[in-house]
Structure formats: C-alpha cells, structure tokens
C-alpha cells in the first residue's frame, strides 16, 4: 500500500528512543522528511544518523525538552525552516512516575501534566495555523493503554492522557473540515527502555531471568508476547497517511489484545 507520505514534513517528539524513534523510522521509511526531538543531544544525533542510514530519508535532529514552551517553539521553528510547514505531528514524551495517589504532591502533578498533556496542547497549537492554511494535516498522539484498561499505580499517566484524549476529540471536531485529523495511539506493553526500567526491572529484581520476565508479562496478553516498537510505528505512519483521511478523533490500541474493555 502506498501511504502517500513521500516528501511530507513530519515532526516527531521524544524520538531518540522507543516508540517515538519507531514512529520516526516508519515515517522515514515511507519517504517523509522527519525532524526528531528529545533532550539528550548525543543520543538524539545518533538516532538521526541511524534513521538516515536505514532509510535514506532526510532526518534531522533538534534538542528539546517538551516541558519547556520556548524549546517547543524552537524545534517547531527548526522544522519549518528545514522542511516548510509541519504536515505531520507526532506528539510523544517520557512517562511520569508510577505510584499510589497519596504519594504525589502538587509539584509532581504539575510536572506530569506539563510532560504529557500540556506538551501535546502546545505542539498542536504551534502546527495548526500551517495545517489550516494548507488545508491538510495529521496529528497523532502517543498515549497509553491505561486510558482504556485500569493499570494500578498509573494515576499520573492515566489522568494526563485522558486529558489528551478529550482534547483530541474536541480538536478533531474543530479541524475536520480542514482535512486535518487528530488521533491517539494507545500503547500496550511494547519493549522499550521504559518497559525495561519498569515492568521488566521489577521481575528481574524478583530473581527472574529476562526470558522468564518477558514470559511472565506476556501471560496477560492474548498474543502471548510483548510488542515491538515497529508494530506501533506502523500504525502511526498509517494514521499520518492520505489513506487514513476519514479516521479522526479516535484512540486505537496497539496491544496484542490486552485491553479488557469491549468498547
Ligand atoms: N513502551 C510501552 O510499553 C508504553 C506503554 C504505555 C505508554 N507508554 C508511553 O509512551 C511514551 C514513550 O515511551 P517509550 O516506551 O518509548 O519510552 P523510552 O523508550 O524511555 O523513550 C522515551 C523517549 O522520550 C524522550 N523524552 C523523555 N522525556 C522527554 C522530554 N521531557 N522532552 C523531550 N523528550 C523526552 C527520551 O529522550 P530523552 O530522555 O533524551 O529526552 C526518549 O527518546 C511514554 O510516555 C510512555 O509512558 C509506553
């Protein structure tokens, strides 16, 4: 299937590793020109070089902490300068800490909401004027399966990401007539550094080997395995494509069947 992404300009946040990197890779494989951002400039530049090497696409890097409004503006400007108005925005960020509700004070809540909800709001606001002028655009937000199926300890993540989903639905309504779509991809258990440092780490600390720990995680997944980042990247590229022009305002899980709700 030709996704029609050749030459399109994309901005992918939190893309030096994991799900963001996989999304950038999938877009670059389809011929999009991609600006990637993250905080650690060494890792970011290395990823950009790898993506160029793997795809031959024009992939550039610009350091950004998505919790800093001025840095958000700077990377958006850099993307526009490099490739023209952003046609595809992939919102992504790190994840907030896990823990019980009573362990988090206002400061932690504010940080978590800045990281996930406010960064998404700000980047959408930055790209919309260009997308509306061009009368086309794609916004894809990476969220978590915890927005569909309860995950204990994920109160910061779940609250912020449900805000993203509500925002995305209302925004999708307002911009649909401009041929701009706004969708969310809900990540299930996909093997990235974050999962290595959380779900996997807990099991390794209990004395399991890595294969045993992965098997243990996979027990609650109908597909009986943890997902690969490229399996999420493929959906991001599809939602960013011309082919997905009539899909908007929705949240699609990539989870091997893990979600327990029917609707
Ligand atoms: N993997 C899963 O199974 C899963 C499941 C549900 C939800 N999620 C969510 O999906 C998102 C991506 O997760 P992942 O698994 O891909 O994590 P990851 O492998 O740890 O990668 C996180 C990426 O985000 C960047 N980042 C972190 N904080 C940032 C900030 N403030 N500004 C800019 N970039 C930042 C990191 O680079 P720097 O540190 O250099 O900035 C890195 O490139 C997270 O929000 C996570 O909670 C993941």
Tab-separated table of C-alpha atoms and ligand atoms in Angstrom:
chain	number	residue	atom	x	y	z
A	1	UNK	CA	0.000	0.000	0.000
A	2	UNK	CA	1.400	3.397	-0.933
A	3	UNK	CA	0.786	5.673	2.042
A	4	UNK	CA	1.472	8.828	0.039
A	5	UNK	CA	3.996	10.138	2.561
A	6	UNK	CA	6.823	10.816	0.100
A	7	UNK	CA	8.315	14.263	0.819
A	8	UNK	CA	5.853	15.133	3.597
A	9	UNK	CA	7.264	17.111	6.507
A	10	UNK	CA	6.984	15.485	9.918
A	11	UNK	CA	7.852	16.500	13.463
A	12	UNK	CA	8.206	13.634	15.952
A	13	UNK	CA	8.777	14.410	19.629
A	14	UNK	CA	10.578	12.240	22.179
A	15	UNK	CA	12.013	10.304	19.271
A	16	UNK	CA	15.569	9.356	20.222
A	17	UNK	CA	14.368	6.007	21.574
A	18	UNK	CA	11.442	3.648	21.876
A	19	UNK	CA	8.017	4.462	20.450
A	20	UNK	CA	8.982	7.925	19.180
A	21	UNK	CA	12.003	6.548	17.336
A	22	UNK	CA	9.882	3.754	15.849
A	23	UNK	CA	7.306	6.315	14.654
A	24	UNK	CA	10.011	8.462	13.074
A	25	UNK	CA	11.532	5.385	11.427
A	26	UNK	CA	8.187	4.284	9.973
A	27	UNK	CA	7.569	7.774	8.552
A	28	UNK	CA	11.104	7.990	7.123
A	29	UNK	CA	10.720	4.524	5.557
A	30	UNK	CA	7.697	5.934	3.712
A	31	UNK	CA	9.794	8.826	2.387
A	32	UNK	CA	8.726	11.571	4.791
A	33	UNK	CA	11.243	14.218	5.846
A	34	UNK	CA	11.470	13.998	9.614
A	35	UNK	CA	12.598	16.331	12.392
A	36	UNK	CA	13.129	14.426	15.643
A	37	UNK	CA	13.451	15.878	19.134
A	38	UNK	CA	14.471	14.697	22.619
A	39	UNK	CA	16.651	16.065	25.450
A	40	UNK	CA	19.888	14.067	25.253
A	41	UNK	CA	21.561	15.564	22.202
A	42	UNK	CA	24.173	12.811	21.787
A	43	UNK	CA	21.583	10.034	21.722
A	44	UNK	CA	19.322	12.158	19.505
A	45	UNK	CA	22.018	12.872	16.901
A	46	UNK	CA	22.979	9.207	16.899
A	47	UNK	CA	19.366	8.190	16.269
A	48	UNK	CA	19.003	10.706	13.441
A	49	UNK	CA	22.159	9.284	11.829
A	50	UNK	CA	20.824	5.733	12.211
A	51	UNK	CA	17.469	6.653	10.664
A	52	UNK	CA	19.194	8.357	7.725
A	53	UNK	CA	21.377	5.293	7.258
A	54	UNK	CA	18.427	2.888	7.459
A	55	UNK	CA	16.049	4.809	5.182
A	56	UNK	CA	17.999	7.289	3.082
A	57	UNK	CA	15.409	9.897	4.138
A	58	UNK	CA	16.147	13.457	5.243
A	59	UNK	CA	16.076	13.056	9.046
A	60	UNK	CA	17.260	15.921	11.256
A	61	UNK	CA	17.612	16.351	14.979
A	62	UNK	CA	16.906	19.299	17.260
A	63	UNK	CA	17.212	19.071	21.061
A	64	UNK	CA	14.037	19.771	23.016
A	65	UNK	CA	12.572	19.310	26.458
A	66	UNK	CA	8.863	19.244	25.668
A	67	UNK	CA	8.028	20.658	29.107
A	68	UNK	CA	9.641	23.994	28.139
A	69	UNK	CA	7.367	26.168	25.963
A	70	UNK	CA	10.278	28.161	24.471
A	71	UNK	CA	12.043	24.956	23.427
A	72	UNK	CA	8.810	23.670	21.857
A	73	UNK	CA	8.642	26.844	19.775
A	74	UNK	CA	12.322	26.489	18.832
A	75	UNK	CA	12.017	22.943	17.486
A	76	UNK	CA	8.832	23.838	15.630
A	77	UNK	CA	10.668	26.766	14.026
A	78	UNK	CA	13.599	24.489	13.153
A	79	UNK	CA	11.229	22.004	11.491
A	80	UNK	CA	9.511	24.737	9.471
A	81	UNK	CA	12.879	26.171	8.482
A	82	UNK	CA	14.159	22.745	7.364
A	83	UNK	CA	11.096	21.342	5.610
A	84	UNK	CA	8.349	24.002	5.429
A	85	UNK	CA	5.102	23.912	7.442
A	86	UNK	CA	4.705	20.753	9.517
A	87	UNK	CA	2.235	18.393	7.831
A	88	UNK	CA	2.532	15.518	10.326
A	89	UNK	CA	2.909	15.986	14.078
A	90	UNK	CA	3.589	13.023	16.362
A	91	UNK	CA	3.212	14.043	19.994
A	92	UNK	CA	5.138	11.888	22.420
A	93	UNK	CA	7.040	12.364	25.704
A	94	UNK	CA	8.521	10.393	28.526
A	95	UNK	CA	6.230	8.844	31.103
A	96	UNK	CA	5.558	10.179	34.612
A	97	UNK	CA	6.418	8.129	37.721
A	98	UNK	CA	4.243	5.248	38.909
A	99	UNK	CA	2.886	5.140	42.460
A	100	UNK	CA	-0.152	5.394	44.697
A	101	UNK	CA	-2.334	8.538	44.558
A	102	UNK	CA	-1.289	9.795	48.005
A	103	UNK	CA	2.424	9.729	47.150
A	104	UNK	CA	2.153	12.631	44.695
A	105	UNK	CA	2.041	16.312	45.701
A	106	UNK	CA	1.082	19.310	43.551
A	107	UNK	CA	4.584	19.716	42.182
A	108	UNK	CA	4.688	16.145	40.842
A	109	UNK	CA	1.182	16.522	39.383
A	110	UNK	CA	2.143	19.756	37.614
A	111	UNK	CA	5.278	18.140	36.151
A	112	UNK	CA	3.325	15.137	34.900
A	113	UNK	CA	0.641	17.283	33.287
A	114	UNK	CA	3.280	19.502	31.657
A	115	UNK	CA	5.074	16.429	30.313
A	116	UNK	CA	2.149	14.670	28.685
A	117	UNK	CA	-0.932	16.917	28.451
A	118	UNK	CA	0.495	20.428	28.067
A	119	UNK	CA	3.222	19.405	25.610
A	120	UNK	CA	0.526	17.906	23.380
A	121	UNK	CA	-1.620	21.030	23.662
A	122	UNK	CA	1.308	23.335	22.844
A	123	UNK	CA	2.587	21.418	19.824
A	124	UNK	CA	-0.917	21.117	18.389
A	125	UNK	CA	-1.324	24.889	18.786
A	126	UNK	CA	2.020	25.512	17.058
A	127	UNK	CA	1.305	23.414	13.945
A	128	UNK	CA	-2.383	24.215	13.429
A	129	UNK	CA	-2.032	27.580	11.641
A	130	UNK	CA	0.227	25.983	8.980
A	131	UNK	CA	-2.024	22.945	8.627
A	132	UNK	CA	-5.155	25.068	8.319
A	133	UNK	CA	-3.525	27.290	5.690
A	134	UNK	CA	-2.553	24.176	3.710
A	135	UNK	CA	-5.971	22.622	4.392
A	136	UNK	CA	-4.381	19.330	5.385
A	137	UNK	CA	-2.599	17.863	8.356
A	138	UNK	CA	-2.198	14.875	10.637
A	139	UNK	CA	-1.762	14.920	14.406
A	140	UNK	CA	-1.049	11.619	16.155
A	141	UNK	CA	-0.677	11.478	19.939
A	142	UNK	CA	1.010	8.524	21.597
A	143	UNK	CA	-0.894	7.628	24.768
A	144	UNK	CA	-1.173	4.553	26.968
A	145	UNK	CA	-3.485	1.562	27.177
A	146	UNK	CA	-4.079	2.705	30.779
A	147	UNK	CA	-6.649	5.093	29.287
A	148	UNK	CA	-8.777	2.091	28.321
A	149	UNK	CA	-7.945	-0.540	30.933
A	150	UNK	CA	-7.009	0.189	34.543
A	151	UNK	CA	-3.315	-0.131	35.359
A	152	UNK	CA	-2.634	0.178	39.147
A	153	UNK	CA	-0.196	2.944	40.071
A	154	UNK	CA	-0.649	4.836	36.798
A	155	UNK	CA	-2.735	7.707	38.171
A	156	UNK	CA	-0.434	10.480	36.844
A	157	UNK	CA	-0.173	8.932	33.405
A	158	UNK	CA	-3.846	7.993	33.124
A	159	UNK	CA	-5.156	11.390	34.247
A	160	UNK	CA	-2.918	13.315	31.842
A	161	UNK	CA	-3.541	11.032	28.900
A	162	UNK	CA	-7.316	11.026	29.353
A	163	UNK	CA	-6.975	14.804	29.106
A	164	UNK	CA	-5.162	14.322	25.788
A	165	UNK	CA	-7.933	12.046	24.516
A	166	UNK	CA	-10.651	14.545	25.482
A	167	UNK	CA	-8.684	17.400	23.934
A	168	UNK	CA	-8.015	15.418	20.763
A	169	UNK	CA	-11.701	14.580	20.249
A	170	UNK	CA	-12.802	18.206	20.603
A	171	UNK	CA	-9.926	19.456	18.442
A	172	UNK	CA	-10.682	16.837	15.771
A	173	UNK	CA	-14.214	18.251	15.568
A	174	UNK	CA	-12.953	21.787	15.039
A	175	UNK	CA	-10.410	20.962	12.329
A	176	UNK	CA	-12.004	18.072	10.413
A	177	UNK	CA	-13.341	20.400	7.705
A	178	UNK	CA	-9.731	21.483	7.033
A	179	UNK	CA	-8.756	17.874	6.221
A	180	UNK	CA	-6.805	17.740	9.482
A	181	UNK	CA	-7.157	14.572	11.547
A	182	UNK	CA	-6.313	14.137	15.222
A	183	UNK	CA	-5.953	10.617	16.604
A	184	UNK	CA	-4.347	8.788	19.515
A	185	UNK	CA	-2.396	5.540	19.542
A	186	UNK	CA	-2.670	3.698	22.875
A	187	UNK	CA	0.456	1.686	23.570
A	188	UNK	CA	0.094	-1.671	25.271
A	189	UNK	CA	3.192	-3.471	26.532
A	190	UNK	CA	5.890	-2.703	23.961
A	191	UNK	CA	9.532	-3.486	24.648
A	192	UNK	CA	11.402	-0.202	25.037
A	193	UNK	CA	13.849	1.188	27.601
A	194	UNK	CA	10.892	2.419	29.672
A	195	UNK	CA	9.468	-1.094	29.944
A	196	UNK	CA	12.953	-2.466	30.643
A	197	UNK	CA	13.238	0.042	33.512
A	198	UNK	CA	9.739	-0.603	34.952
A	199	UNK	CA	7.786	-3.840	34.348
A	200	UNK	CA	10.843	-5.872	33.357
A	201	UNK	CA	13.102	-4.456	36.114
A	202	UNK	CA	10.585	-5.385	38.843
A	203	UNK	CA	10.631	-9.010	37.680
A	204	UNK	CA	14.424	-9.141	37.274
A	205	UNK	CA	14.707	-7.826	40.836
A	206	UNK	CA	12.499	-10.728	41.945
A	207	UNK	CA	15.125	-13.106	40.539
A	208	UNK	CA	13.610	-13.931	37.132
A	209	UNK	CA	15.830	-14.170	34.062
A	210	UNK	CA	14.964	-11.829	31.172
A	211	UNK	CA	13.172	-14.536	29.114
A	212	UNK	CA	11.218	-15.602	32.228
A	213	UNK	CA	10.283	-11.985	32.950
A	214	UNK	CA	9.087	-11.425	29.377
A	215	UNK	CA	7.070	-14.672	29.517
A	216	UNK	CA	5.540	-13.531	32.784
A	217	UNK	CA	4.486	-10.196	31.290
A	218	UNK	CA	3.166	-11.955	28.182
A	219	UNK	CA	0.843	-14.165	30.248
A	220	UNK	CA	-1.731	-11.346	30.470
A	221	UNK	CA	-1.522	-10.595	26.718
A	222	UNK	CA	-3.676	-12.684	24.347
A	223	UNK	CA	-0.911	-12.548	21.694
A	224	UNK	CA	1.363	-14.146	24.360
A	225	UNK	CA	4.231	-11.811	23.669
A	226	UNK	CA	5.386	-8.261	24.354
A	227	UNK	CA	5.055	-5.939	21.337
A	228	UNK	CA	7.770	-4.461	19.157
A	229	UNK	CA	8.140	-0.674	18.677
A	230	UNK	CA	7.826	-1.035	14.883
A	231	UNK	CA	4.337	-2.520	15.384
A	232	UNK	CA	3.238	0.794	16.891
A	233	UNK	CA	5.231	2.849	14.371
A	234	UNK	CA	3.337	1.192	11.529
A	235	UNK	CA	0.009	2.466	12.874
A	236	UNK	CA	1.411	5.960	13.380
A	237	UNK	CA	2.550	6.030	9.735
A	238	UNK	CA	-0.845	4.811	8.554
A	239	UNK	CA	-2.719	7.432	10.598
A	240	UNK	CA	-0.342	10.058	9.187
A	241	UNK	CA	-1.121	8.995	5.643
A	242	UNK	CA	-3.557	10.047	2.963
A	243	UNK	CA	-5.196	6.619	3.326
A	244	UNK	CA	-6.394	7.498	6.832
A	245	UNK	CA	-8.119	10.738	5.811
A	246	UNK	CA	-11.526	9.584	7.138
A	247	UNK	CA	-10.287	8.414	10.555
A	248	UNK	CA	-10.319	11.118	13.212
A	249	UNK	CA	-10.950	11.683	16.920
A	250	UNK	CA	-10.283	8.068	17.850
A	251	UNK	CA	-7.917	6.161	20.144
A	252	UNK	CA	-6.554	2.916	18.743
A	253	UNK	CA	-4.764	0.365	20.949
A	254	UNK	CA	-1.635	-1.469	19.799
A	255	UNK	CA	-1.639	-4.122	22.499
A	256	UNK	CA	-1.800	-7.721	21.240
A	257	UNK	CA	-5.396	-7.856	22.510
A	258	UNK	CA	-4.509	-6.849	26.083
A	259	UNK	CA	-7.306	-4.312	26.615
A	260	UNK	CA	-10.174	-5.841	28.638
A	261	UNK	CA	-12.975	-3.487	27.595
A	262	UNK	CA	-15.183	-4.316	24.582
A	263	UNK	CA	-15.952	-0.744	23.518
B	1	LIG	N1	6.575	1.167	25.875
B	1	LIG	C1	5.391	0.896	26.390
B	1	LIG	O1	5.018	-0.277	26.539
B	1	LIG	C2	4.463	2.014	26.782
B	1	LIG	C3	3.183	1.669	27.244
B	1	LIG	C4	2.306	2.678	27.564
B	1	LIG	C5	2.691	4.002	27.459
B	1	LIG	N2	3.939	4.316	27.025
B	1	LIG	C6	4.288	5.729	26.941
B	1	LIG	O2	4.806	6.043	25.665
B	1	LIG	C7	5.764	7.112	25.790
B	1	LIG	C8	7.081	6.672	25.148
B	1	LIG	O3	7.538	5.569	25.879
B	1	LIG	P1	8.776	4.651	25.437
B	1	LIG	O4	8.442	3.304	25.941
B	1	LIG	O5	9.083	4.868	24.014
B	1	LIG	O6	9.929	5.277	26.371
B	1	LIG	P2	11.531	5.318	26.163
B	1	LIG	O7	11.995	4.160	25.380
B	1	LIG	O8	12.055	5.531	27.544
B	1	LIG	O9	11.774	6.639	25.280
B	1	LIG	C9	11.388	7.888	25.778
B	1	LIG	C10	11.809	8.965	24.807
B	1	LIG	O10	11.256	10.189	25.257
B	1	LIG	C11	12.298	11.165	25.339
B	1	LIG	N3	11.879	12.127	26.372
B	1	LIG	C12	11.631	11.853	27.670
B	1	LIG	N4	11.281	12.970	28.321
B	1	LIG	C13	11.329	13.991	27.400
B	1	LIG	C14	11.115	15.378	27.462
B	1	LIG	N5	10.772	15.992	28.606
B	1	LIG	N6	11.250	16.109	26.331
B	1	LIG	C15	11.604	15.511	25.175
B	1	LIG	N7	11.833	14.204	25.050
B	1	LIG	C16	11.712	13.443	26.168
B	1	LIG	C17	13.537	10.345	25.651
B	1	LIG	O11	14.746	11.016	25.324
B	1	LIG	P3	15.493	11.991	26.389
B	1	LIG	O12	15.457	11.299	27.700
B	1	LIG	O13	16.861	12.176	25.814
B	1	LIG	O14	14.705	13.257	26.389
B	1	LIG	C18	13.314	9.165	24.720
B	1	LIG	O15	13.644	9.497	23.388
B	1	LIG	C19	5.883	7.402	27.293
B	1	LIG	O16	5.043	8.477	27.621
B	1	LIG	C20	5.384	6.122	27.933
B	1	LIG	O17	4.887	6.328	29.222
B	1	LIG	C21	4.841	3.351	26.677
